[in-house]
Coordinates of C-alpha atoms in Angstrom, one line a residue:
M1 CA -6.3 9.3 27.2
P2 CA -3.6 7.6 25.0
L3 CA -4.1 4.1 23.6
L4 CA -0.4 3.3 24.0
S5 CA 2.8 4.9 25.2
V6 CA 6.5 4.0 25.0
E7 CA 8.7 5.4 27.7
N8 CA 12.5 5.4 27.8
A9 CA 12.8 2.4 25.5
C10 CA 16.3 1.0 25.2
L11 CA 17.4 -1.8 22.8
A12 CA 20.8 -2.7 21.5
F13 CA 22.2 -5.3 19.1
G14 CA 26.0 -5.7 19.7
H15 CA 27.6 -2.3 20.0
V16 CA 24.7 -0.4 18.2
D17 CA 22.0 1.2 20.2
L18 CA 18.8 0.9 18.1
L19 CA 16.7 2.6 20.8
D20 CA 18.3 5.0 23.2
K21 CA 15.7 6.1 25.8
A22 CA 13.1 6.6 23.0
S23 CA 9.5 7.7 23.9
F24 CA 6.2 8.5 22.2
Q25 CA 2.5 8.0 22.7
L26 CA -0.4 7.1 20.4
D27 CA -3.9 8.5 20.6
A28 CA -7.1 6.9 19.4
G29 CA -7.8 7.2 15.6
E30 CA -4.3 8.3 14.7
R31 CA -2.6 6.9 11.6
V32 CA 1.2 7.1 12.3
A33 CA 3.9 6.3 9.8
L34 CA 7.2 5.0 11.4
I35 CA 10.1 5.9 9.1
G36 CA 13.9 5.7 9.4
R37 CA 17.0 4.2 7.8
N38 CA 17.3 0.4 7.1
G39 CA 18.5 -1.3 10.2
S40 CA 17.6 1.6 12.5
G41 CA 15.3 -0.6 14.6
K42 CA 11.8 0.2 13.2
S43 CA 10.7 -3.5 13.0
S44 CA 12.2 -4.2 16.4
L45 CA 10.2 -1.4 17.9
L46 CA 7.0 -2.5 16.2
R47 CA 7.4 -6.1 17.5
A48 CA 7.9 -4.7 21.0
I49 CA 4.7 -2.7 20.7
A50 CA 2.9 -5.8 19.5
G51 CA 4.2 -7.7 22.5
Q52 CA 6.3 -10.1 20.4
A53 CA 9.7 -8.8 21.6
T54 CA 11.1 -7.3 24.7
L55 CA 13.1 -4.2 25.3
D56 CA 16.4 -4.1 27.2
D57 CA 15.0 -1.3 29.3
G58 CA 11.9 1.0 29.3
L59 CA 8.2 0.5 29.3
V60 CA 5.5 -0.2 26.8
W61 CA 2.1 0.8 28.3
R62 CA -1.2 -0.3 26.7
E63 CA -4.7 0.7 27.5
V64 CA -6.5 -2.0 29.4
G65 CA -8.4 -4.3 27.0
L66 CA -6.5 -2.9 23.9
V67 CA -6.9 -5.4 21.0
T68 CA -3.7 -5.3 18.8
A69 CA -3.2 -6.9 15.4
Y70 CA 0.3 -7.2 13.9
V71 CA 1.1 -7.9 10.2
P72 CA 4.8 -8.5 9.7
Q73 CA 6.7 -8.1 6.4
E74 CA 6.6 -11.8 5.6
P75 CA 3.8 -14.2 6.4
D76 CA 4.1 -15.8 9.9
F77 CA 1.5 -18.5 9.2
D78 CA 1.4 -21.9 7.5
L79 CA 1.0 -21.4 3.8
E80 CA -0.3 -24.9 3.2
R81 CA -3.6 -24.3 5.0
D82 CA -6.8 -23.0 3.4
V83 CA -7.7 -19.3 3.4
F84 CA -10.7 -19.7 5.8
A85 CA -8.6 -21.5 8.5
T86 CA -5.8 -19.0 8.2
V87 CA -8.1 -16.0 8.5
A88 CA -10.1 -17.6 11.4
D89 CA -6.8 -17.9 13.4
G90 CA -7.1 -14.2 13.9
L91 CA -10.0 -14.8 16.3
G92 CA -7.8 -16.5 18.9
N93 CA -9.3 -19.3 21.0
A94 CA -12.5 -19.7 19.0
A95 CA -10.6 -20.2 15.8
Q96 CA -10.2 -24.0 16.0
L97 CA -13.9 -24.6 16.5
L98 CA -14.7 -22.5 13.4
V99 CA -12.1 -24.3 11.4
D100 CA -13.4 -27.7 12.4
Y101 CA -17.0 -26.7 11.6
H102 CA -15.9 -25.4 8.2
A103 CA -14.0 -28.5 7.4
A104 CA -16.9 -30.7 8.5
M105 CA -19.3 -28.7 6.3
M106 CA -16.9 -29.2 3.3
L107 CA -16.8 -32.9 4.0
V108 CA -20.6 -33.2 4.1
V109 CA -20.8 -31.4 0.7
E110 CA -18.5 -34.1 -0.7
D111 CA -19.9 -37.1 1.2
A112 CA -23.1 -36.8 3.2
S113 CA -22.5 -40.0 5.3
P114 CA -24.2 -40.4 8.7
T115 CA -20.8 -40.1 10.4
A116 CA -20.1 -36.8 8.7
L117 CA -23.6 -35.4 9.4
A118 CA -23.3 -36.4 13.1
R119 CA -19.9 -34.6 13.3
L120 CA -21.4 -31.5 11.7
D121 CA -24.4 -31.5 14.0
A122 CA -22.2 -31.9 17.1
L123 CA -19.9 -29.0 16.0
Q124 CA -23.0 -26.9 15.2
H125 CA -24.2 -27.3 18.8
E126 CA -20.8 -26.3 20.1
L127 CA -20.8 -23.2 18.0
E128 CA -24.2 -22.2 19.2
A129 CA -23.1 -22.5 22.8
A130 CA -19.9 -20.4 22.2
D131 CA -21.7 -17.8 20.1
G132 CA -19.6 -18.9 17.2
W133 CA -22.1 -18.0 14.5
R134 CA -21.3 -14.3 15.0
L135 CA -17.6 -15.0 14.7
S136 CA -18.2 -17.1 11.6
Q137 CA -20.0 -14.3 10.0
R138 CA -17.1 -12.0 10.8
V139 CA -14.7 -14.3 9.0
E140 CA -17.0 -14.7 6.0
H141 CA -17.6 -10.9 5.8
M142 CA -13.9 -10.2 5.9
L143 CA -13.2 -12.8 3.1
A144 CA -15.9 -11.2 1.0
R145 CA -14.6 -7.7 1.7
L146 CA -11.1 -8.6 0.7
G147 CA -12.2 -10.8 -2.3
L148 CA -10.7 -14.0 -1.0
D149 CA -11.7 -17.6 -1.8
A150 CA -12.3 -19.4 1.5
A151 CA -11.4 -22.9 0.1
A152 CA -8.2 -21.9 -1.7
K153 CA -4.8 -22.9 -0.3
V154 CA -2.7 -19.9 0.8
S155 CA 0.3 -21.2 -1.1
S156 CA -1.6 -21.1 -4.4
L157 CA -2.0 -17.3 -4.1
S158 CA 0.2 -14.6 -5.5
G159 CA 2.3 -12.4 -3.2
G160 CA -0.4 -9.8 -3.2
G161 CA -3.0 -12.4 -2.4
I162 CA -1.0 -13.7 0.6
K163 CA -0.7 -10.1 1.8
R164 CA -4.5 -9.8 1.7
V165 CA -4.8 -13.0 3.7
A166 CA -2.5 -11.5 6.4
L167 CA -4.5 -8.3 6.5
A168 CA -7.8 -10.3 6.7
R169 CA -6.3 -12.4 9.6
A170 CA -5.5 -9.2 11.4
L171 CA -8.7 -7.3 10.7
V172 CA -11.1 -10.1 11.6
A173 CA -10.2 -9.6 15.3
E174 CA -11.6 -6.1 15.0
P175 CA -8.5 -4.6 16.6
D176 CA -8.2 -1.2 18.3
L177 CA -4.6 -0.9 17.0
L178 CA -3.3 -2.2 13.7
L179 CA 0.5 -2.6 13.2
L180 CA 1.7 -3.0 9.6
D181 CA 5.3 -3.6 8.7
E182 CA 6.0 -2.8 5.0
P183 CA 2.4 -3.7 3.9
T184 CA 2.9 -2.4 0.3
N185 CA 5.6 -5.0 -0.5
H186 CA 4.3 -7.6 -3.1
L187 CA 1.2 -5.4 -3.9
D188 CA 0.7 -3.9 -7.3
I189 CA -0.4 -0.3 -7.8
D190 CA -4.1 -1.2 -7.7
G191 CA -3.5 -3.2 -4.5
I192 CA -1.7 -0.3 -2.9
V193 CA -4.5 2.1 -3.8
W194 CA -7.0 -0.4 -2.3
L195 CA -4.9 -0.7 0.9
E196 CA -4.8 3.1 1.2
S197 CA -8.6 3.2 1.1
L198 CA -8.8 0.3 3.7
I199 CA -6.5 2.1 6.1
R200 CA -8.3 5.5 5.7
D201 CA -11.6 3.7 6.5
F202 CA -10.2 1.8 9.5
R203 CA -11.8 3.1 12.7
G204 CA -8.9 2.2 15.0
A205 CA -5.4 3.5 15.3
V206 CA -2.7 2.5 12.9
I207 CA 1.1 2.4 13.0
V208 CA 2.7 1.5 9.7
I209 CA 6.3 1.1 8.5
T210 CA 6.6 2.1 4.9
H211 CA 9.0 3.8 2.5
D212 CA 6.3 4.4 -0.2
R213 CA 6.2 8.2 -0.3
V214 CA 2.8 8.5 -2.1
F215 CA 1.3 6.0 0.3
L216 CA 2.7 8.0 3.3
D217 CA 1.1 11.2 2.0
S218 CA -2.2 9.4 1.5
V219 CA -2.7 7.7 4.8
A220 CA -0.5 9.2 7.5
T221 CA -1.7 11.9 9.9
R222 CA 1.6 12.0 11.8
I223 CA 5.2 10.9 10.9
I224 CA 7.5 9.4 13.6
E225 CA 11.1 9.1 12.7
L226 CA 13.6 6.8 14.3
D227 CA 17.0 8.4 14.0
R228 CA 20.1 7.4 15.9
G229 CA 18.1 5.7 18.7
R230 CA 15.6 8.6 19.3
L231 CA 12.0 9.1 18.2
A232 CA 10.9 12.5 16.8
S233 CA 7.3 13.3 16.0
Y234 CA 6.2 15.4 13.0
P235 CA 2.4 16.1 12.8
G236 CA 0.9 16.3 9.3
R237 CA 1.8 14.8 5.9
F238 CA 5.1 13.5 4.6
S239 CA 5.7 16.7 2.7
D240 CA 5.5 18.7 5.9
Y241 CA 8.0 16.3 7.5
L242 CA 10.5 16.8 4.7
R243 CA 10.4 20.6 5.2
R244 CA 10.8 20.5 9.0
K245 CA 13.5 17.7 8.8
A246 CA 15.6 19.8 6.4
E247 CA 15.5 22.7 8.8
E248 CA 16.4 20.5 11.8
L249 CA 19.4 19.0 10.0
E250 CA 20.7 22.4 9.0
A251 CA 20.4 23.6 12.6
E252 CA 22.1 20.4 13.9
S253 CA 25.0 20.8 11.5
K254 CA 25.6 24.4 12.6
A255 CA 25.4 23.5 16.3
A256 CA 27.9 20.6 15.8
A257 CA 30.3 22.8 13.9
R258 CA 30.2 25.4 16.7
F259 CA 30.8 22.7 19.3
D260 CA 33.7 21.2 17.4
K261 CA 35.3 24.7 16.9
F262 CA 35.0 25.4 20.7
L263 CA 36.4 21.9 21.5
A264 CA 39.4 22.6 19.2
L265 CA 40.1 25.9 20.9
E266 CA 40.1 24.2 24.3
E267 CA 42.5 21.5 23.0
V268 CA 44.9 24.3 21.8
W269 CA 44.7 25.9 25.3
I270 CA 45.5 22.6 27.1
R271 CA 48.5 22.0 24.9
K272 CA 50.2 25.4 25.7
G273 CA 53.7 25.6 27.1
V274 CA 55.0 24.6 30.5
E275 CA 54.3 28.0 32.0
A276 CA 50.7 27.9 30.8
R277 CA 50.2 24.4 32.2
R278 CA 51.5 25.5 35.6
T279 CA 49.0 28.4 35.8
R280 CA 46.0 26.7 34.2
K281 CA 42.7 26.7 36.0
E282 CA 41.5 23.3 37.3
G283 CA 37.9 24.2 36.4
R284 CA 38.7 24.8 32.8
V285 CA 40.5 21.4 32.7
R286 CA 37.4 19.6 34.0
R287 CA 35.3 21.5 31.5
L288 CA 37.6 20.2 28.7
E289 CA 37.2 16.6 29.9
A290 CA 33.4 17.0 29.9
L291 CA 33.5 18.4 26.4
R292 CA 35.6 15.4 25.2
N293 CA 33.2 13.0 26.8
E294 CA 30.2 14.8 25.2
R295 CA 31.9 14.6 21.8
A296 CA 32.6 10.9 22.2
A297 CA 29.0 10.2 23.2
R298 CA 27.6 12.2 20.2
R299 CA 26.0 9.9 17.6
D300 CA 26.7 11.5 14.2
R301 CA 24.2 11.0 11.5
L302 CA 25.0 8.0 9.3
G303 CA 26.6 8.9 6.0
N304 CA 24.8 8.6 2.7
V305 CA 25.1 5.7 0.3
S306 CA 27.5 6.5 -2.5
L307 CA 26.1 5.4 -5.8
A308 CA 27.9 5.3 -9.1
V309 CA 27.5 3.1 -12.2
D310 CA 29.9 2.5 -15.0
R311 CA 28.0 2.5 -18.3
G312 CA 30.9 0.9 -20.2
E313 CA 30.8 0.7 -24.0
K314 CA 27.8 2.4 -25.7
S315 CA 25.2 0.0 -27.1
G316 CA 23.9 0.3 -30.7
Q317 CA 21.5 3.2 -31.4
M318 CA 18.5 0.8 -31.6
V319 CA 18.0 -1.4 -28.5
A320 CA 15.0 -3.5 -29.7
E321 CA 12.2 -3.3 -32.2
L322 CA 9.0 -5.3 -31.7
I323 CA 6.7 -5.7 -34.8
H324 CA 3.2 -7.2 -34.2
V325 CA 4.5 -9.4 -31.4
S326 CA 2.2 -11.9 -29.5
K327 CA 2.9 -14.4 -26.8
H328 CA 0.5 -17.1 -25.5
Y329 CA 0.6 -19.5 -22.6
G330 CA -2.1 -22.1 -23.2
D331 CA -5.4 -20.3 -23.8
R332 CA -4.2 -17.1 -22.3
T333 CA -2.7 -14.3 -24.4
V334 CA -0.1 -12.4 -22.4
V335 CA 1.1 -10.1 -25.2
R336 CA -1.2 -9.4 -28.2
D337 CA -0.1 -7.6 -31.4
F338 CA 2.4 -5.3 -29.7
S339 CA 4.7 -3.1 -31.7
A340 CA 7.4 -0.7 -30.3
R341 CA 10.9 0.7 -31.0
I342 CA 13.2 1.2 -28.1
M343 CA 16.3 3.4 -28.6
R344 CA 19.5 3.9 -26.7
G345 CA 18.9 6.1 -23.6
D346 CA 15.2 5.4 -23.2
R347 CA 14.1 5.0 -19.6
I348 CA 10.9 2.9 -19.7
G349 CA 8.6 2.0 -16.8
F350 CA 6.3 -1.1 -17.0
I351 CA 2.9 -0.6 -15.4
G352 CA 0.3 -3.3 -14.8
P353 CA -1.2 -5.5 -12.1
N354 CA 0.5 -8.6 -10.8
G355 CA 0.3 -11.4 -13.4
A356 CA -0.4 -9.0 -16.3
G357 CA 2.8 -10.2 -18.1
K358 CA 5.4 -7.4 -17.4
T359 CA 8.2 -9.9 -16.9
T360 CA 7.1 -11.8 -20.1
L361 CA 7.2 -8.6 -22.1
L362 CA 10.7 -7.8 -20.7
K363 CA 12.0 -11.2 -21.6
L364 CA 10.7 -10.7 -25.2
I365 CA 12.5 -7.4 -25.4
L366 CA 15.7 -8.8 -24.0
G367 CA 15.6 -11.9 -26.2
E368 CA 15.3 -14.4 -23.3
I369 CA 12.2 -15.9 -24.9
E370 CA 10.9 -15.9 -28.5
P371 CA 7.5 -14.6 -29.6
D372 CA 4.8 -16.9 -30.9
E373 CA 3.9 -14.4 -33.6
G374 CA 5.6 -11.3 -35.0
T375 CA 9.3 -10.5 -35.0
V376 CA 11.8 -8.9 -32.6
R377 CA 14.9 -7.2 -33.8
R378 CA 17.6 -6.6 -31.2
G379 CA 20.5 -4.1 -31.2
T380 CA 24.2 -4.7 -30.8
R381 CA 26.9 -4.4 -28.1
Q382 CA 24.4 -4.8 -25.2
S383 CA 25.8 -5.3 -21.7
V384 CA 22.8 -6.1 -19.4
A385 CA 22.7 -5.7 -15.6
Y386 CA 19.6 -7.3 -14.0
F387 CA 18.2 -6.5 -10.6
D388 CA 16.0 -9.4 -9.4
Q389 CA 13.2 -8.6 -7.0
M390 CA 13.4 -12.1 -5.4
R391 CA 17.1 -11.6 -4.8
E392 CA 17.8 -15.0 -6.3
Q393 CA 21.3 -13.8 -7.4
L394 CA 22.4 -13.7 -3.8
D395 CA 23.8 -16.9 -2.3
P396 CA 22.9 -16.7 1.4
E397 CA 26.1 -18.5 2.5
L398 CA 28.6 -16.3 0.7
P399 CA 30.3 -13.4 2.5
L400 CA 29.6 -9.9 1.2
T401 CA 33.0 -9.5 -0.3
E402 CA 32.6 -12.6 -2.5
V403 CA 29.2 -11.4 -3.7
I404 CA 30.8 -8.2 -4.9
S405 CA 34.1 -9.4 -6.2
P406 CA 34.5 -13.2 -6.4
G407 CA 38.2 -14.3 -5.9
S408 CA 39.6 -10.7 -5.7
E409 CA 39.9 -8.0 -3.1
F410 CA 39.6 -5.2 -5.7
I411 CA 37.1 -4.0 -8.2
E412 CA 37.4 -1.5 -11.1
I413 CA 34.7 1.1 -11.7
G414 CA 35.1 3.6 -14.5
G415 CA 38.8 2.9 -14.7
E416 CA 39.3 3.4 -10.9
R417 CA 40.6 0.5 -8.8
K418 CA 39.0 0.2 -5.4
H419 CA 39.2 -2.2 -2.5
V420 CA 36.1 -4.2 -2.1
I421 CA 35.7 -3.3 1.7
G422 CA 35.9 0.4 0.8
Y423 CA 33.4 -0.1 -1.9
L424 CA 31.0 -1.9 0.5
G425 CA 31.5 1.1 2.8
D426 CA 30.0 3.3 0.1
F427 CA 26.8 1.3 0.6
L428 CA 26.9 1.6 4.4
F429 CA 28.4 -1.8 5.2
A430 CA 30.9 -1.4 8.1
P431 CA 34.3 -3.1 7.6
Q432 CA 33.6 -5.6 10.4
R433 CA 30.5 -6.8 8.5
A434 CA 32.2 -7.1 5.1
R435 CA 32.9 -10.8 5.6
S436 CA 29.6 -11.7 7.2
P437 CA 27.3 -14.1 5.2
V438 CA 24.5 -12.7 3.2
K439 CA 21.9 -14.5 5.4
S440 CA 22.8 -12.2 8.3
L441 CA 21.4 -9.1 6.4
S442 CA 17.9 -7.6 6.6
G443 CA 15.7 -7.2 3.6
G444 CA 16.8 -3.6 3.0
E445 CA 20.4 -4.5 3.4
R446 CA 20.2 -7.3 0.9
N447 CA 18.7 -4.9 -1.6
R448 CA 21.6 -2.5 -1.0
L449 CA 24.0 -5.4 -1.5
L450 CA 22.3 -6.3 -4.8
L451 CA 22.6 -2.7 -5.9
A452 CA 26.3 -2.7 -5.0
R453 CA 26.8 -5.9 -7.0
L454 CA 24.8 -4.5 -9.9
F455 CA 26.8 -1.2 -10.1
A456 CA 30.1 -3.0 -9.7
R457 CA 29.9 -4.1 -13.3
P458 CA 29.8 -2.0 -16.5
A459 CA 26.3 -2.0 -18.1
N460 CA 24.7 0.0 -20.9
L461 CA 21.3 -1.7 -20.4
M462 CA 19.9 -1.9 -16.9
V463 CA 16.8 -3.9 -15.9
L464 CA 15.5 -3.1 -12.4
D465 CA 12.6 -5.4 -11.2
E466 CA 11.1 -3.9 -8.0
P467 CA 14.3 -2.3 -6.8
T468 CA 12.5 -0.1 -4.2
N469 CA 11.3 -2.9 -1.9
D470 CA 12.7 -2.4 1.6
L471 CA 14.9 0.5 0.7
D472 CA 14.8 3.5 3.0
I473 CA 13.6 6.9 1.7
E474 CA 17.1 8.5 1.6
T475 CA 18.5 5.6 -0.4
L476 CA 15.5 5.8 -2.8
D477 CA 16.3 9.5 -3.3
L478 CA 19.9 8.7 -4.1
L479 CA 19.0 5.9 -6.4
E480 CA 16.6 8.2 -8.3
D481 CA 19.3 10.7 -8.7
L482 CA 21.7 8.1 -10.0
L483 CA 19.2 6.7 -12.6
T484 CA 18.4 10.2 -13.7
R485 CA 22.1 10.8 -14.5
Y486 CA 22.6 7.3 -16.1
D487 CA 22.9 7.7 -19.8
G488 CA 22.4 4.0 -20.7
T489 CA 19.0 2.3 -21.4
L490 CA 16.8 1.6 -18.4
F491 CA 13.9 -0.8 -18.0
L492 CA 12.1 -0.4 -14.7
V493 CA 9.3 -2.5 -13.2
S494 CA 8.0 -0.8 -10.0
H495 CA 4.8 -0.2 -8.1
D496 CA 6.3 2.9 -6.4
R497 CA 4.4 5.7 -8.1
A498 CA 6.7 8.5 -7.0
F499 CA 9.8 6.5 -8.1
L500 CA 8.3 6.0 -11.6
D501 CA 7.4 9.7 -11.9
N502 CA 10.9 10.7 -10.9
V503 CA 12.9 8.3 -13.1
V504 CA 11.2 7.2 -16.3
T505 CA 10.5 9.1 -19.5
Q506 CA 7.9 6.8 -20.9
V507 CA 5.7 3.9 -19.7
I508 CA 4.4 0.7 -21.3
A509 CA 1.1 -0.1 -19.5
A510 CA -1.1 -3.2 -19.5
E511 CA -4.6 -2.5 -20.9
G512 CA -6.2 -5.9 -20.5
D513 CA -6.6 -8.9 -22.7
G514 CA -2.9 -9.0 -23.5
R515 CA -2.8 -5.5 -25.0
W516 CA -0.1 -3.0 -24.1
G517 CA 0.1 0.7 -24.8
E518 CA 3.0 3.2 -24.9
Y519 CA 2.7 6.6 -23.2
A520 CA 5.1 9.5 -22.8
G521 CA 5.9 10.6 -19.3
G522 CA 5.6 8.9 -15.9
Y523 CA 2.8 7.3 -13.9
A524 CA 1.0 10.6 -13.2
D525 CA 1.1 11.4 -17.0
W526 CA -0.4 7.9 -17.8
Q527 CA -3.1 8.5 -15.2
R528 CA -4.1 11.8 -16.8
V529 CA -4.3 10.1 -20.2
Q530 CA -6.6 7.4 -18.8
A531 CA -8.8 10.0 -17.1
A532 CA -9.1 12.0 -20.3
R533 CA -9.9 8.9 -22.3
A534 CA -12.7 7.9 -19.8
E535 CA -14.1 11.5 -20.1
Q536 CA -14.0 11.3 -23.9
D537 CA -15.8 8.0 -23.9
S538 CA -18.5 9.5 -21.6
V539 CA -19.0 12.5 -23.9
R540 CA -19.2 10.2 -27.0
A541 CA -21.9 8.2 -25.3
V542 CA -23.9 11.4 -24.6
D543 CA -23.4 12.7 -28.1
K544 CA -24.5 9.3 -29.6
R545 CA -27.7 9.4 -27.4
S546 CA -28.4 13.0 -28.5
S547 CA -27.9 12.3 -32.2
V548 CA -30.4 9.4 -32.0
S549 CA -32.9 11.4 -29.8
K550 CA -33.1 14.6 -31.9
P551 CA -34.4 13.0 -35.1
R552 CA -37.1 11.3 -33.1
A553 CA -38.3 14.8 -32.1
A554 CA -38.0 16.2 -35.6
E555 CA -39.9 13.2 -37.1
A556 CA -42.7 13.4 -34.6
K557 CA -46.1 13.9 -36.2
P558 CA -48.0 16.8 -34.7
P559 CA -51.5 16.2 -33.4
S560 CA -54.3 17.3 -35.8
R561 CA -55.6 19.9 -33.3
A562 CA -52.9 21.3 -30.9
A563 CA -53.7 23.0 -27.7
R564 CA -52.4 26.5 -27.1
M565 CA -49.0 26.8 -25.5
S566 CA -49.1 28.4 -22.0
F567 CA -46.2 30.4 -20.4
N568 CA -45.3 27.4 -18.2
D569 CA -45.3 25.1 -21.2
K570 CA -42.8 27.4 -23.0
R571 CA -40.5 27.4 -20.0
E572 CA -40.7 23.6 -19.7
L573 CA -39.9 23.2 -23.4
E574 CA -36.8 25.5 -23.0
A575 CA -35.6 23.5 -20.0
L576 CA -36.2 20.0 -21.4
P577 CA -33.0 19.7 -23.6
D578 CA -30.8 20.5 -20.6
R579 CA -32.7 18.1 -18.4
I580 CA -32.3 15.3 -21.0
A581 CA -28.6 16.0 -21.4
A582 CA -28.1 15.9 -17.6
L583 CA -30.0 12.5 -17.4
E584 CA -27.9 11.1 -20.3
A585 CA -24.7 12.3 -18.7
E586 CA -25.6 10.5 -15.5
Q587 CA -26.5 7.4 -17.5
A588 CA -23.1 7.5 -19.2
A589 CA -21.2 8.0 -15.9
L590 CA -23.0 4.9 -14.5
H591 CA -22.2 2.8 -17.5
A592 CA -18.5 3.9 -17.1
R593 CA -18.6 2.9 -13.5
M594 CA -20.0 -0.5 -14.4
A595 CA -17.0 -0.9 -16.8
D596 CA -14.5 0.2 -14.3
P597 CA -12.3 -2.7 -13.0
A598 CA -12.0 -0.9 -9.6
L599 CA -15.7 -1.6 -8.9
Y600 CA -14.9 -5.3 -8.8
E601 CA -11.7 -5.1 -6.9
Q602 CA -13.4 -3.9 -3.7
A603 CA -15.1 -6.3 -1.3
A604 CA -17.4 -8.7 -3.0
Q605 CA -20.5 -7.8 -0.9
Q606 CA -19.8 -4.1 -1.4
A607 CA -19.3 -4.6 -5.1
A608 CA -22.6 -6.6 -5.4
Q609 CA -24.5 -3.9 -3.5
E610 CA -23.1 -1.1 -5.7
T611 CA -23.9 -3.1 -8.8
V612 CA -27.5 -3.6 -7.8
H613 CA -27.8 0.1 -7.0
I614 CA -26.3 1.1 -10.3
N615 CA -28.6 -1.2 -12.3
T616 CA -31.7 0.1 -10.4
R617 CA -30.7 3.7 -11.1
L618 CA -30.0 2.9 -14.8
G619 CA -33.6 1.5 -15.1
E620 CA -35.0 4.6 -13.5
L621 CA -32.9 6.9 -15.8
E622 CA -34.1 5.0 -19.0
A623 CA -37.7 5.6 -17.9
E624 CA -37.1 9.3 -17.1
I625 CA -35.3 9.9 -20.4
D626 CA -38.1 8.2 -22.4
A627 CA -40.7 10.3 -20.5
A628 CA -38.8 13.5 -21.1
M629 CA -38.4 12.7 -24.8
Q630 CA -42.1 12.1 -25.2
R631 CA -42.9 15.3 -23.4
W632 CA -40.4 17.2 -25.6
E633 CA -42.0 15.8 -28.8
E634 CA -45.4 16.8 -27.6
L635 CA -44.4 20.3 -26.7
E636 CA -42.4 20.8 -29.9
A637 CA -45.4 19.7 -31.9
R638 CA -47.7 22.1 -30.1
A639 CA -45.2 25.0 -30.5
A640 CA -44.9 24.3 -34.3
S641 CA -48.7 24.4 -34.8
A642 CA -49.3 27.5 -32.7

């Protein structure tokens, strides 16, 4: 029995059919990724499934009693409220009572007046009557699980924090179906990994819109593609979808070519001379008319974005050299004693959690701010193009043509003069939309427009700050290809792991406490280095323990009269070194886990439980190791005196 089904869904905006008799069904426990081009109608379909929008035609059927939670791309709640009230809203009708009780409790903490106490008592009775304590525990559990401060204002949180509030608000209702529209936007890499784990552990069904390819491979059990108004289902991972889609497109291309060739032959026949027209068959004429109607109705696949960039004049060989650079903001050190030399042609990715200081380090390299300590030498003849993740460079009231080429109808790229409307067409903006205002565009279309503006000017130093947000997968692939062929210098800030791996040649990664490290390769290479470093630290801890332990055994004073060694004693003595080594390895692994930041990024209650368990086990291991060492010393002494 399916949870939900969509049948013959039709939806159009203007002359474009976003949904053309589209159908699919969702079963319990499925994790479905909805993908497709920007502007293809994915968000519209998700809103229709959530019941927040209506279709022009067709049916959305839901199982009776199905609880659905929808998390849009941008927050749809008041940012000036506190976190507790915002999350409690997800409970529906009981939310206001919980919010009032929480506010009354906070008031009593500040001022325990008789009026405040009476108000708290009255609300407490109302909560008991409405079984509100169970709901309150759900809210508090969700806040602890997602690491949120109940009293904080939502507006004081980072983009990633606001996204966590939106997810908590949805999950507190314990939905059977979770609908997520671009949930990875504004999350750093650690946040995306956390979200992957959350979705995999979610017991209900999930439909998620995302263009993050690693995220897709990690969470999706089925891919549904919205292409030219139709929905196609591909069971399995994203890599399976890519293979099958390539085969389908090749078959579609061959079938379209055969159809067009047959239509052309029929057109030749109908245009024959007078004698042929007198003797032509009426059935063949009707067939030709049907072929023409079929060709007119065929929706061809939308063309690809055409990306090209003019590097212009070469910069100097050295782009920037940082020597023992530090930068402080109050008591916080954002960059501490960092040195690096950046050469022309380097493609550098910046990795680190939100707030680590990636933008600050970039500004130091570009000369936009000066260091508090150390020196920065900058190269010559630098022409910088900057892609801003907040899209602040785009005036929402300007038409698209003015954004690309202010005051002129032509632009020049690589010595070639091109009309601005034709140039916008390379980025999939139809001529009739070229003079529309920026505010009429979707998030993905605004990113495409900003890329068009960026590439319309020569630049030998390109800075891309989260360029992948909202871009569809095909545009991402083309952007990767362009940046791979770009022979200028590239600085890339991105949380898209696949994009980093496919574009950059080295990374600068935050290592905590204002320290930054340089590593060759992409994100996966940096991960391997981190894993190897953790393993080496674990081995050193074991070796250190062994070097301290062995002299203790050697220095042990044998008893004056040793008992004879039995066969079992000899076997135990031979096994003891391996047993001690195993115990010490487990002890080192637990210490490494305690030092792992990921432990404290999970839900507070879960982190506390795991910490208690680890500390308990560490105490047991210490006692077991001491007992084994004493037994080893005793048996060694008896063996020596035998």
